[in-house]
Amino acid sequence: MKSSLKIGSVMGIPIKLHITFLLILPIFAYVFAINPQPFGFRGVEPAITKYSLSVLTAILLFASIVLHELAHSYMAMRYGVKIESITLFLFGGVSAMEEMPRKPGEEAKMASAGPLTSLVIGFVCLFIYGNLISPNPALSQNPVYLTIWILGVMNLVLGIFNLLPAFPMDGGRVLRSFYARRMSYVKATQSAASVGKFFAILMAIFGILIGNLWFPLIALFIYVGASEEERSTRAEVTLENIFVRDIMTRDVVSVSPSMNVEDLVKFMFEKKHMGYPVMEGDSLKGVVTFTDIQKVPYVDRPVSQVSDIMSRNIISVPPDAQASDVLRLVTSKNIGRVMVIDNGSVVGILSRTDLVRILRLRSE
């Protein structure tokens, strides 16, 4: 079951809705419906109008978040970073980038582009409401125009909140770029992550004291995110300048597409690997893993062939690729191994286990 639904593309970037967004959207709409003016529509009648305006405001708010993420993505694309998608989650939007710009100036510009976009949207909305709508009694009494005020305030809050130096939020990335001018990238990440964790702890304590559970939830998101990015950055830097050809397994063990699944299970236990390329002669047909086997009922395994369950979507890298790039690839695709292909021929295989082993050796 897919956890995200694609709703369109902007600048060639797929825009997706995560299942958690579908849960939070009605909550936001309800909050706008029960709050009094000028931050909600309580008292607006009939009820259908109140809830329609609340839903519209919630949708416009998340559309603003998409613009926030598009600003990040646009700046990243200017520096040659590929953007795979933008996904709306429970706590906002996330741009899935191949990598983060390493140069401090580039990261600072990319990170600040989103909050600045939110601030601009906020100031423009409040300017329109304060100078064009509020002075006109006929317009100011119409609850439809209240959406502009709410949108302005929410975008200002969004912009200011994201500029907090709580890594891995935007302000935390700006902070890392500041540190990176004075120390190594890994050390800068560790320092920014420490500040981010400190802010997360303060935010959680504040939320508990005022009885608001949103703050501890956001704090958990920040704390875990800081820890994960610190770990992944250290791993990527450790693997830099190590080439795939130096650590790949050259003696590739393959299976035939005509092998039945029951024999494949025995073969896996014998060879002690969880995934294999599927070869027919010198031709690579696909990849089969233990996960594919688990989808086949026991009674069907003697009559099912590898060709029936293998994945034909082959993810490969050349032998001169860097190990750090492969680490990002297997992490983003959530796969256990990649084929190493040179001039159309399979010359090796590199697994996530191989990468972890090299990381441990380089860290000792």
mmCIF file of C-alpha atoms in Angstrom:
data_model
loop_
_atom_site.group_PDB
_atom_site.id
_atom_site.type_symbol
_atom_site.label_atom_id
_atom_site.label_comp_id
_atom_site.label_asym_id
_atom_site.label_seq_id
_atom_site.Cartn_x
_atom_site.Cartn_y
_atom_site.Cartn_z
ATOM 1 C CA MET A 1 0.000 0.000 0.000
ATOM 2 C CA LYS A 2 1.382 3.399 -1.021
ATOM 3 C CA SER A 3 1.717 5.923 1.788
ATOM 4 C CA SER A 4 1.759 8.942 -0.551
ATOM 5 C CA LEU A 5 -0.482 10.100 -3.393
ATOM 6 C CA LYS A 6 0.819 12.216 -6.257
ATOM 7 C CA ILE A 7 -1.466 15.199 -6.967
ATOM 8 C CA GLY A 8 0.550 17.007 -9.623
ATOM 9 C CA SER A 9 3.918 18.431 -10.649
ATOM 10 C CA VAL A 10 5.491 21.892 -10.479
ATOM 11 C CA MET A 11 8.818 22.696 -12.223
ATOM 12 C CA GLY A 12 8.992 18.981 -12.988
ATOM 13 C CA ILE A 13 8.853 18.127 -9.265
ATOM 14 C CA PRO A 14 6.123 15.621 -8.226
ATOM 15 C CA ILE A 15 3.888 16.975 -5.437
ATOM 16 C CA LYS A 16 2.609 14.241 -3.098
ATOM 17 C CA LEU A 17 0.212 13.990 -0.187
ATOM 18 C CA HIS A 18 1.243 11.640 2.612
ATOM 19 C CA ILE A 19 -1.486 9.742 4.440
ATOM 20 C CA THR A 20 -0.717 11.766 7.585
ATOM 21 C CA PHE A 21 -1.648 14.948 5.705
ATOM 22 C CA LEU A 22 -5.139 13.553 5.114
ATOM 23 C CA LEU A 23 -5.423 13.167 8.890
ATOM 24 C CA ILE A 24 -4.199 16.651 9.804
ATOM 25 C CA LEU A 25 -6.196 18.582 7.170
ATOM 26 C CA PRO A 26 -9.623 18.041 8.825
ATOM 27 C CA ILE A 27 -8.067 18.829 12.228
ATOM 28 C CA PHE A 28 -6.833 22.193 10.951
ATOM 29 C CA ALA A 29 -10.225 22.863 9.362
ATOM 30 C CA TYR A 30 -11.948 22.076 12.675
ATOM 31 C CA VAL A 31 -9.564 24.352 14.610
ATOM 32 C CA PHE A 32 -10.347 27.242 12.263
ATOM 33 C CA ALA A 33 -14.076 26.511 12.614
ATOM 34 C CA ILE A 34 -14.172 26.616 16.435
ATOM 35 C CA ASN A 35 -11.848 29.600 16.982
ATOM 36 C CA PRO A 36 -13.341 33.098 17.198
ATOM 37 C CA GLN A 37 -12.409 35.853 14.795
ATOM 38 C CA PRO A 38 -9.866 37.036 13.727
ATOM 39 C CA PHE A 39 -8.196 33.593 13.880
ATOM 40 C CA GLY A 40 -11.219 31.467 13.058
ATOM 41 C CA PHE A 41 -14.808 31.400 11.896
ATOM 42 C CA ARG A 42 -16.741 30.691 15.102
ATOM 43 C CA GLY A 43 -20.078 32.490 14.962
ATOM 44 C CA VAL A 44 -20.277 32.462 11.161
ATOM 45 C CA GLU A 45 -23.633 31.149 10.007
ATOM 46 C CA PRO A 46 -24.871 28.986 8.416
ATOM 47 C CA ALA A 47 -22.670 26.116 9.554
ATOM 48 C CA ILE A 48 -21.996 25.002 5.979
ATOM 49 C CA THR A 49 -20.409 28.410 5.273
ATOM 50 C CA LYS A 50 -18.287 28.237 8.427
ATOM 51 C CA TYR A 51 -16.895 24.802 7.671
ATOM 52 C CA SER A 52 -16.442 25.538 3.974
ATOM 53 C CA LEU A 53 -14.334 28.599 4.810
ATOM 54 C CA SER A 54 -12.391 26.575 7.389
ATOM 55 C CA VAL A 55 -11.565 23.865 4.857
ATOM 56 C CA LEU A 56 -10.614 26.500 2.266
ATOM 57 C CA THR A 57 -8.292 28.222 4.746
ATOM 58 C CA ALA A 58 -6.645 24.909 5.678
ATOM 59 C CA ILE A 59 -6.093 24.066 2.002
ATOM 60 C CA LEU A 60 -4.641 27.523 1.278
ATOM 61 C CA LEU A 61 -2.337 27.164 4.277
ATOM 62 C CA PHE A 62 -0.923 23.904 2.980
ATOM 63 C CA ALA A 63 -0.684 25.421 -0.514
ATOM 64 C CA SER A 64 1.528 28.043 1.126
ATOM 65 C CA ILE A 65 3.652 25.239 2.562
ATOM 66 C CA VAL A 66 4.067 23.853 -0.972
ATOM 67 C CA LEU A 67 5.309 27.290 -2.102
ATOM 68 C CA HIS A 68 7.668 27.265 0.896
ATOM 69 C CA GLU A 69 9.123 23.925 -0.230
ATOM 70 C CA LEU A 70 9.220 24.982 -3.897
ATOM 71 C CA ALA A 71 11.382 27.932 -2.893
ATOM 72 C CA HIS A 72 13.835 25.501 -1.254
ATOM 73 C CA SER A 73 13.725 23.269 -4.315
ATOM 74 C CA TYR A 74 14.224 26.109 -6.795
ATOM 75 C CA MET A 75 17.351 27.296 -5.021
ATOM 76 C CA ALA A 76 18.667 23.746 -4.710
ATOM 77 C CA MET A 77 18.088 23.126 -8.443
ATOM 78 C CA ARG A 78 20.060 26.266 -9.235
ATOM 79 C CA TYR A 79 23.027 24.593 -7.541
ATOM 80 C CA GLY A 80 22.575 21.381 -9.520
ATOM 81 C CA VAL A 81 20.729 19.348 -6.872
ATOM 82 C CA LYS A 82 18.051 16.997 -8.186
ATOM 83 C CA ILE A 83 14.677 17.171 -6.411
ATOM 84 C CA GLU A 84 12.842 13.861 -6.412
ATOM 85 C CA SER A 85 9.558 15.072 -4.890
ATOM 86 C CA ILE A 86 7.805 17.345 -2.407
ATOM 87 C CA THR A 87 5.578 15.566 0.109
ATOM 88 C CA LEU A 88 3.080 17.091 2.535
ATOM 89 C CA PHE A 89 3.278 15.341 5.898
ATOM 90 C CA LEU A 90 1.667 15.732 9.305
ATOM 91 C CA PHE A 91 4.020 18.556 10.346
ATOM 92 C CA GLY A 92 4.366 20.263 6.961
ATOM 93 C CA GLY A 93 6.245 19.741 3.723
ATOM 94 C CA VAL A 94 9.488 17.928 2.928
ATOM 95 C CA SER A 95 11.572 18.276 -0.238
ATOM 96 C CA ALA A 96 13.297 14.997 -1.117
ATOM 97 C CA MET A 97 16.724 16.032 -2.433
ATOM 98 C CA GLU A 98 19.469 13.818 -3.773
ATOM 99 C CA GLU A 99 21.928 15.658 -1.562
ATOM 100 C CA MET A 100 22.268 18.852 0.435
ATOM 101 C CA PRO A 101 24.512 21.596 -1.013
ATOM 102 C CA ARG A 102 27.831 21.399 0.851
ATOM 103 C CA LYS A 103 29.080 24.932 0.280
ATOM 104 C CA PRO A 104 28.051 27.073 3.271
ATOM 105 C CA GLY A 105 26.771 29.938 1.114
ATOM 106 C CA GLU A 106 24.669 27.633 -1.045
ATOM 107 C CA GLU A 107 23.120 25.804 1.902
ATOM 108 C CA ALA A 108 22.314 29.091 3.652
ATOM 109 C CA LYS A 109 20.547 30.492 0.584
ATOM 110 C CA MET A 110 18.640 27.260 -0.027
ATOM 111 C CA ALA A 111 17.597 26.910 3.617
ATOM 112 C CA SER A 112 16.484 30.536 4.009
ATOM 113 C CA ALA A 113 14.513 30.601 0.742
ATOM 114 C CA GLY A 114 11.553 28.743 2.267
ATOM 115 C CA PRO A 115 11.065 30.871 5.414
ATOM 116 C CA LEU A 116 11.574 34.080 3.409
ATOM 117 C CA THR A 117 8.856 32.942 0.984
ATOM 118 C CA SER A 118 6.489 32.325 3.908
ATOM 119 C CA LEU A 119 7.283 35.751 5.362
ATOM 120 C CA VAL A 120 6.641 37.441 2.014
ATOM 121 C CA ILE A 121 3.290 35.638 1.651
ATOM 122 C CA GLY A 122 2.423 36.618 5.216
ATOM 123 C CA PHE A 123 3.281 40.314 4.817
ATOM 124 C CA VAL A 124 1.498 40.551 1.448
ATOM 125 C CA CYS A 125 -1.689 38.978 2.851
ATOM 126 C CA LEU A 126 -1.669 41.243 5.926
ATOM 127 C CA PHE A 127 -0.961 44.304 3.759
ATOM 128 C CA ILE A 128 -3.910 43.476 1.495
ATOM 129 C CA TYR A 129 -6.199 42.895 4.461
ATOM 130 C CA GLY A 130 -5.049 45.943 6.422
ATOM 131 C CA ASN A 131 -5.064 48.427 3.533
ATOM 132 C CA LEU A 132 -7.730 47.177 1.129
ATOM 133 C CA ILE A 133 -10.195 45.110 3.148
ATOM 134 C CA SER A 134 -10.190 46.364 6.739
ATOM 135 C CA PRO A 135 -10.945 50.052 5.867
ATOM 136 C CA ASN A 136 -13.972 48.940 3.804
ATOM 137 C CA PRO A 137 -16.850 47.961 6.182
ATOM 138 C CA ALA A 138 -18.642 45.959 3.483
ATOM 139 C CA LEU A 139 -15.566 43.824 2.892
ATOM 140 C CA SER A 140 -14.308 43.584 6.484
ATOM 141 C CA GLN A 141 -17.634 42.173 7.652
ATOM 142 C CA ASN A 142 -17.555 39.455 4.993
ATOM 143 C CA PRO A 143 -15.998 36.304 6.574
ATOM 144 C CA VAL A 144 -14.679 35.206 3.178
ATOM 145 C CA TYR A 145 -11.952 37.869 3.351
ATOM 146 C CA LEU A 146 -10.972 36.713 6.817
ATOM 147 C CA THR A 147 -9.114 33.848 5.115
ATOM 148 C CA ILE A 148 -6.569 36.424 3.875
ATOM 149 C CA TRP A 149 -5.882 37.615 7.446
ATOM 150 C CA ILE A 150 -5.554 34.076 8.817
ATOM 151 C CA LEU A 151 -3.316 33.058 5.914
ATOM 152 C CA GLY A 152 -1.093 36.076 6.529
ATOM 153 C CA VAL A 153 -0.700 35.400 10.244
ATOM 154 C CA MET A 154 -0.098 31.665 9.768
ATOM 155 C CA ASN A 155 2.594 32.286 7.146
ATOM 156 C CA LEU A 156 4.366 34.753 9.406
ATOM 157 C CA VAL A 157 4.315 32.167 12.200
ATOM 158 C CA LEU A 158 5.539 29.492 9.757
ATOM 159 C CA GLY A 159 8.388 31.676 8.499
ATOM 160 C CA ILE A 160 9.548 32.757 11.956
ATOM 161 C CA PHE A 161 9.240 29.242 13.413
ATOM 162 C CA ASN A 162 11.327 27.735 10.600
ATOM 163 C CA LEU A 163 14.062 30.297 11.166
ATOM 164 C CA LEU A 164 14.627 29.057 14.709
ATOM 165 C CA PRO A 165 18.150 27.554 14.895
ATOM 166 C CA ALA A 166 16.739 24.091 15.589
ATOM 167 C CA PHE A 167 18.540 21.723 13.207
ATOM 168 C CA PRO A 168 17.374 20.096 10.930
ATOM 169 C CA MET A 169 14.831 22.899 10.456
ATOM 170 C CA ASP A 170 15.686 25.693 8.028
ATOM 171 C CA GLY A 171 17.166 27.961 10.692
ATOM 172 C CA GLY A 172 19.306 25.070 11.895
ATOM 173 C CA ARG A 173 20.657 24.556 8.372
ATOM 174 C CA VAL A 174 21.540 28.242 8.176
ATOM 175 C CA LEU A 175 23.331 27.765 11.504
ATOM 176 C CA ARG A 176 25.231 24.771 10.110
ATOM 177 C CA SER A 177 26.329 26.835 7.116
ATOM 178 C CA PHE A 178 27.639 29.443 9.593
ATOM 179 C CA TYR A 179 29.568 26.782 11.513
ATOM 180 C CA ALA A 180 30.851 25.197 8.283
ATOM 181 C CA ARG A 181 32.755 28.384 7.446
ATOM 182 C CA ARG A 182 34.808 27.855 10.604
ATOM 183 C CA MET A 183 35.103 24.066 10.982
ATOM 184 C CA SER A 184 34.729 20.768 9.107
ATOM 185 C CA TYR A 185 31.333 19.813 7.679
ATOM 186 C CA VAL A 186 30.934 16.905 10.116
ATOM 187 C CA LYS A 187 31.849 19.070 13.108
ATOM 188 C CA ALA A 188 29.480 21.791 11.866
ATOM 189 C CA THR A 189 26.673 19.239 11.607
ATOM 190 C CA GLN A 190 27.379 17.930 15.118
ATOM 191 C CA SER A 191 27.340 21.461 16.548
ATOM 192 C CA ALA A 192 24.108 22.408 14.743
ATOM 193 C CA ALA A 193 22.495 19.123 15.782
ATOM 194 C CA SER A 194 23.409 19.774 19.423
ATOM 195 C CA VAL A 195 21.723 23.176 19.284
ATOM 196 C CA GLY A 196 18.707 21.578 17.592
ATOM 197 C CA LYS A 197 18.397 18.930 20.301
ATOM 198 C CA PHE A 198 18.659 21.605 22.990
ATOM 199 C CA PHE A 199 15.818 23.572 21.373
ATOM 200 C CA ALA A 200 13.773 20.367 21.091
ATOM 201 C CA ILE A 201 14.156 19.672 24.821
ATOM 202 C CA LEU A 202 13.142 23.250 25.683
ATOM 203 C CA MET A 203 10.153 23.002 23.348
ATOM 204 C CA ALA A 204 9.011 19.712 24.891
ATOM 205 C CA ILE A 205 9.284 21.126 28.427
ATOM 206 C CA PHE A 206 7.367 24.251 27.378
ATOM 207 C CA GLY A 207 4.617 22.148 25.798
ATOM 208 C CA ILE A 208 4.256 20.007 28.926
ATOM 209 C CA LEU A 209 4.103 23.068 31.188
ATOM 210 C CA ILE A 210 1.323 24.727 29.192
ATOM 211 C CA GLY A 211 -0.485 21.445 28.544
ATOM 212 C CA ASN A 212 -0.082 21.523 24.741
ATOM 213 C CA LEU A 213 0.860 18.165 23.248
ATOM 214 C CA TRP A 214 1.776 19.635 19.848
ATOM 215 C CA PHE A 215 5.030 21.075 21.187
ATOM 216 C CA PRO A 216 6.369 17.730 22.522
ATOM 217 C CA LEU A 217 5.405 16.057 19.224
ATOM 218 C CA ILE A 218 7.224 18.678 17.169
ATOM 219 C CA ALA A 219 10.142 18.507 19.616
ATOM 220 C CA LEU A 220 10.377 14.741 19.090
ATOM 221 C CA PHE A 221 10.367 15.271 15.330
ATOM 222 C CA ILE A 222 13.232 17.799 15.636
ATOM 223 C CA TYR A 223 15.273 15.679 18.077
ATOM 224 C CA VAL A 224 15.021 12.511 15.984
ATOM 225 C CA GLY A 225 15.654 14.451 12.769
ATOM 226 C CA ALA A 226 18.787 16.076 14.204
ATOM 227 C CA SER A 227 20.126 12.716 15.386
ATOM 228 C CA GLU A 228 19.426 11.006 12.047
ATOM 229 C CA GLU A 229 20.966 13.761 9.941
ATOM 230 C CA GLU A 230 24.032 13.909 12.173
ATOM 231 C CA ARG A 231 24.486 10.150 11.757
ATOM 232 C CA SER A 232 23.902 10.165 7.991
ATOM 233 C CA THR A 233 26.245 13.131 7.426
ATOM 234 C CA ARG A 234 29.027 11.423 9.354
ATOM 235 C CA ALA A 235 28.490 8.262 7.300
ATOM 236 C CA GLU A 236 28.505 10.087 3.959
ATOM 237 C CA VAL A 237 31.669 12.012 4.755
ATOM 238 C CA THR A 238 33.367 8.813 5.976
ATOM 239 C CA LEU A 239 32.583 7.095 2.665
ATOM 240 C CA GLU A 240 33.747 9.960 0.470
ATOM 241 C CA ASN A 241 36.606 9.185 -1.935
ATOM 242 C CA ILE A 242 35.899 5.454 -1.652
ATOM 243 C CA PHE A 243 34.887 4.038 -5.037
ATOM 244 C CA VAL A 244 32.428 1.231 -5.642
ATOM 245 C CA ARG A 245 35.022 -0.832 -7.515
ATOM 246 C CA ASP A 246 37.186 -0.945 -4.376
ATOM 247 C CA ILE A 247 34.559 -2.468 -2.069
ATOM 248 C CA MET A 248 32.117 -4.331 -4.339
ATOM 249 C CA THR A 249 31.826 -8.110 -4.459
ATOM 250 C CA ARG A 250 33.281 -9.178 -7.806
ATOM 251 C CA ASP A 251 32.336 -12.860 -7.749
ATOM 252 C CA VAL A 252 28.642 -12.324 -8.363
ATOM 253 C CA VAL A 253 26.438 -15.286 -7.467
ATOM 254 C CA SER A 254 23.320 -15.289 -9.637
ATOM 255 C CA VAL A 255 20.205 -17.383 -10.088
ATOM 256 C CA SER A 256 18.275 -18.467 -13.153
ATOM 257 C CA PRO A 257 14.812 -17.069 -13.922
ATOM 258 C CA SER A 258 13.558 -20.651 -14.342
ATOM 259 C CA MET A 259 14.567 -21.751 -10.815
ATOM 260 C CA ASN A 260 11.546 -22.490 -8.659
ATOM 261 C CA VAL A 261 11.016 -20.508 -5.470
ATOM 262 C CA GLU A 262 11.386 -23.517 -3.171
ATOM 263 C CA ASP A 263 14.868 -24.187 -4.567
ATOM 264 C CA LEU A 264 15.646 -20.492 -4.271
ATOM 265 C CA VAL A 265 14.928 -20.630 -0.525
ATOM 266 C CA LYS A 266 17.351 -23.550 -0.130
ATOM 267 C CA PHE A 267 19.896 -21.687 -2.259
ATOM 268 C CA MET A 268 19.646 -18.622 -0.006
ATOM 269 C CA PHE A 269 20.213 -20.683 3.139
ATOM 270 C CA GLU A 270 23.238 -22.320 1.507
ATOM 271 C CA LYS A 271 24.852 -19.115 0.202
ATOM 272 C CA LYS A 272 23.722 -16.958 3.136
ATOM 273 C CA HIS A 273 22.759 -13.936 1.022
ATOM 274 C CA MET A 274 19.327 -12.297 0.969
ATOM 275 C CA GLY A 275 19.311 -11.086 -2.632
ATOM 276 C CA TYR A 276 20.638 -12.159 -6.050
ATOM 277 C CA PRO A 277 20.749 -10.907 -9.624
ATOM 278 C CA VAL A 278 18.681 -12.995 -12.001
ATOM 279 C CA MET A 279 20.798 -13.888 -15.038
ATOM 280 C CA GLU A 280 19.980 -15.680 -18.252
ATOM 281 C CA GLY A 281 23.333 -16.310 -19.839
ATOM 282 C CA ASP A 282 25.119 -12.953 -19.736
ATOM 283 C CA SER A 283 21.857 -11.011 -19.682
ATOM 284 C CA LEU A 284 20.614 -9.427 -16.449
ATOM 285 C CA LYS A 285 16.852 -9.989 -16.195
ATOM 286 C CA GLY A 286 16.103 -8.713 -12.707
ATOM 287 C CA VAL A 287 16.798 -8.954 -8.993
ATOM 288 C CA VAL A 288 15.189 -11.305 -6.471
ATOM 289 C CA THR A 289 15.286 -10.910 -2.690
ATOM 290 C CA PHE A 290 13.994 -12.706 0.370
ATOM 291 C CA THR A 291 11.260 -10.082 0.589
ATOM 292 C CA ASP A 292 9.972 -11.277 -2.799
ATOM 293 C CA ILE A 293 9.912 -14.855 -1.510
ATOM 294 C CA GLN A 294 7.862 -13.905 1.541
ATOM 295 C CA LYS A 295 5.033 -12.803 -0.733
ATOM 296 C CA VAL A 296 4.648 -16.348 -2.112
ATOM 297 C CA PRO A 297 2.552 -18.832 -0.053
ATOM 298 C CA TYR A 298 4.386 -22.023 0.953
ATOM 299 C CA VAL A 299 2.106 -24.226 -1.164
ATOM 300 C CA ASP A 300 2.877 -22.190 -4.311
ATOM 301 C CA ARG A 301 6.652 -22.135 -3.968
ATOM 302 C CA PRO A 302 7.357 -25.464 -5.741
ATOM 303 C CA VAL A 303 5.415 -24.322 -8.829
ATOM 304 C CA SER A 304 6.425 -20.641 -8.843
ATOM 305 C CA GLN A 305 9.543 -19.522 -10.688
ATOM 306 C CA VAL A 306 12.013 -16.773 -9.932
ATOM 307 C CA SER A 307 10.830 -14.957 -13.057
ATOM 308 C CA ASP A 308 7.353 -14.721 -11.491
ATOM 309 C CA ILE A 309 8.494 -12.842 -8.384
ATOM 310 C CA MET A 310 11.693 -11.009 -9.342
ATOM 311 C CA SER A 311 11.855 -7.237 -9.641
ATOM 312 C CA ARG A 312 12.572 -6.004 -13.145
ATOM 313 C CA ASN A 313 13.306 -2.505 -11.902
ATOM 314 C CA ILE A 314 17.074 -2.853 -11.731
ATOM 315 C CA ILE A 315 18.913 -0.166 -9.762
ATOM 316 C CA SER A 316 22.550 -0.064 -10.755
ATOM 317 C CA VAL A 317 25.676 2.067 -10.416
ATOM 318 C CA PRO A 318 28.955 2.207 -12.360
ATOM 319 C CA PRO A 319 32.159 0.930 -10.719
ATOM 320 C CA ASP A 320 33.615 4.469 -10.547
ATOM 321 C CA ALA A 321 30.686 5.792 -8.467
ATOM 322 C CA GLN A 322 31.452 6.953 -4.930
ATOM 323 C CA ALA A 323 30.343 4.818 -1.998
ATOM 324 C CA SER A 324 28.756 7.873 -0.371
ATOM 325 C CA ASP A 325 26.442 8.256 -3.391
ATOM 326 C CA VAL A 326 25.456 4.586 -3.156
ATOM 327 C CA LEU A 327 24.674 5.019 0.542
ATOM 328 C CA ARG A 328 22.255 7.842 -0.305
ATOM 329 C CA LEU A 329 20.755 5.717 -3.070
ATOM 330 C CA VAL A 330 20.081 2.594 -0.987
ATOM 331 C CA THR A 331 18.727 4.753 1.840
ATOM 332 C CA SER A 332 16.350 6.786 -0.341
ATOM 333 C CA LYS A 333 15.152 3.725 -2.277
ATOM 334 C CA ASN A 334 15.100 1.505 0.843
ATOM 335 C CA ILE A 335 16.894 -1.335 -0.930
ATOM 336 C CA GLY A 336 19.501 -3.795 0.284
ATOM 337 C CA ARG A 337 21.863 -3.890 -2.690
ATOM 338 C CA VAL A 338 22.709 -2.429 -6.088
ATOM 339 C CA MET A 339 24.117 -4.020 -9.206
ATOM 340 C CA VAL A 340 27.437 -2.700 -10.488
ATOM 341 C CA ILE A 341 27.292 -2.510 -14.260
ATOM 342 C CA ASP A 342 30.102 -1.536 -16.621
ATOM 343 C CA ASN A 343 29.519 -1.308 -20.389
ATOM 344 C CA GLY A 344 26.296 -3.286 -20.059
ATOM 345 C CA SER A 345 27.845 -6.158 -18.127
ATOM 346 C CA VAL A 346 27.401 -7.035 -14.445
ATOM 347 C CA VAL A 347 30.841 -6.706 -12.851
ATOM 348 C CA GLY A 348 29.873 -6.735 -9.198
ATOM 349 C CA ILE A 349 27.295 -6.221 -6.493
ATOM 350 C CA LEU A 350 27.348 -3.843 -3.524
ATOM 351 C CA SER A 351 25.074 -4.377 -0.525
ATOM 352 C CA ARG A 352 24.022 -2.178 2.361
ATOM 353 C CA THR A 353 25.920 -4.630 4.619
ATOM 354 C CA ASP A 354 29.122 -3.938 2.654
ATOM 355 C CA LEU A 355 28.672 -0.202 3.217
ATOM 356 C CA VAL A 356 28.042 -0.663 6.945
ATOM 357 C CA ARG A 357 31.146 -2.846 7.236
ATOM 358 C CA ILE A 358 33.310 -0.191 5.561
ATOM 359 C CA LEU A 359 31.820 2.472 7.836
ATOM 360 C CA ARG A 360 32.776 0.476 10.908
ATOM 361 C CA LEU A 361 36.292 -0.114 9.637
ATOM 362 C CA ARG A 362 36.823 3.576 8.787
ATOM 363 C CA SER A 363 35.388 4.673 12.136
ATOM 364 C CA GLU A 364 37.731 2.546 14.222
#
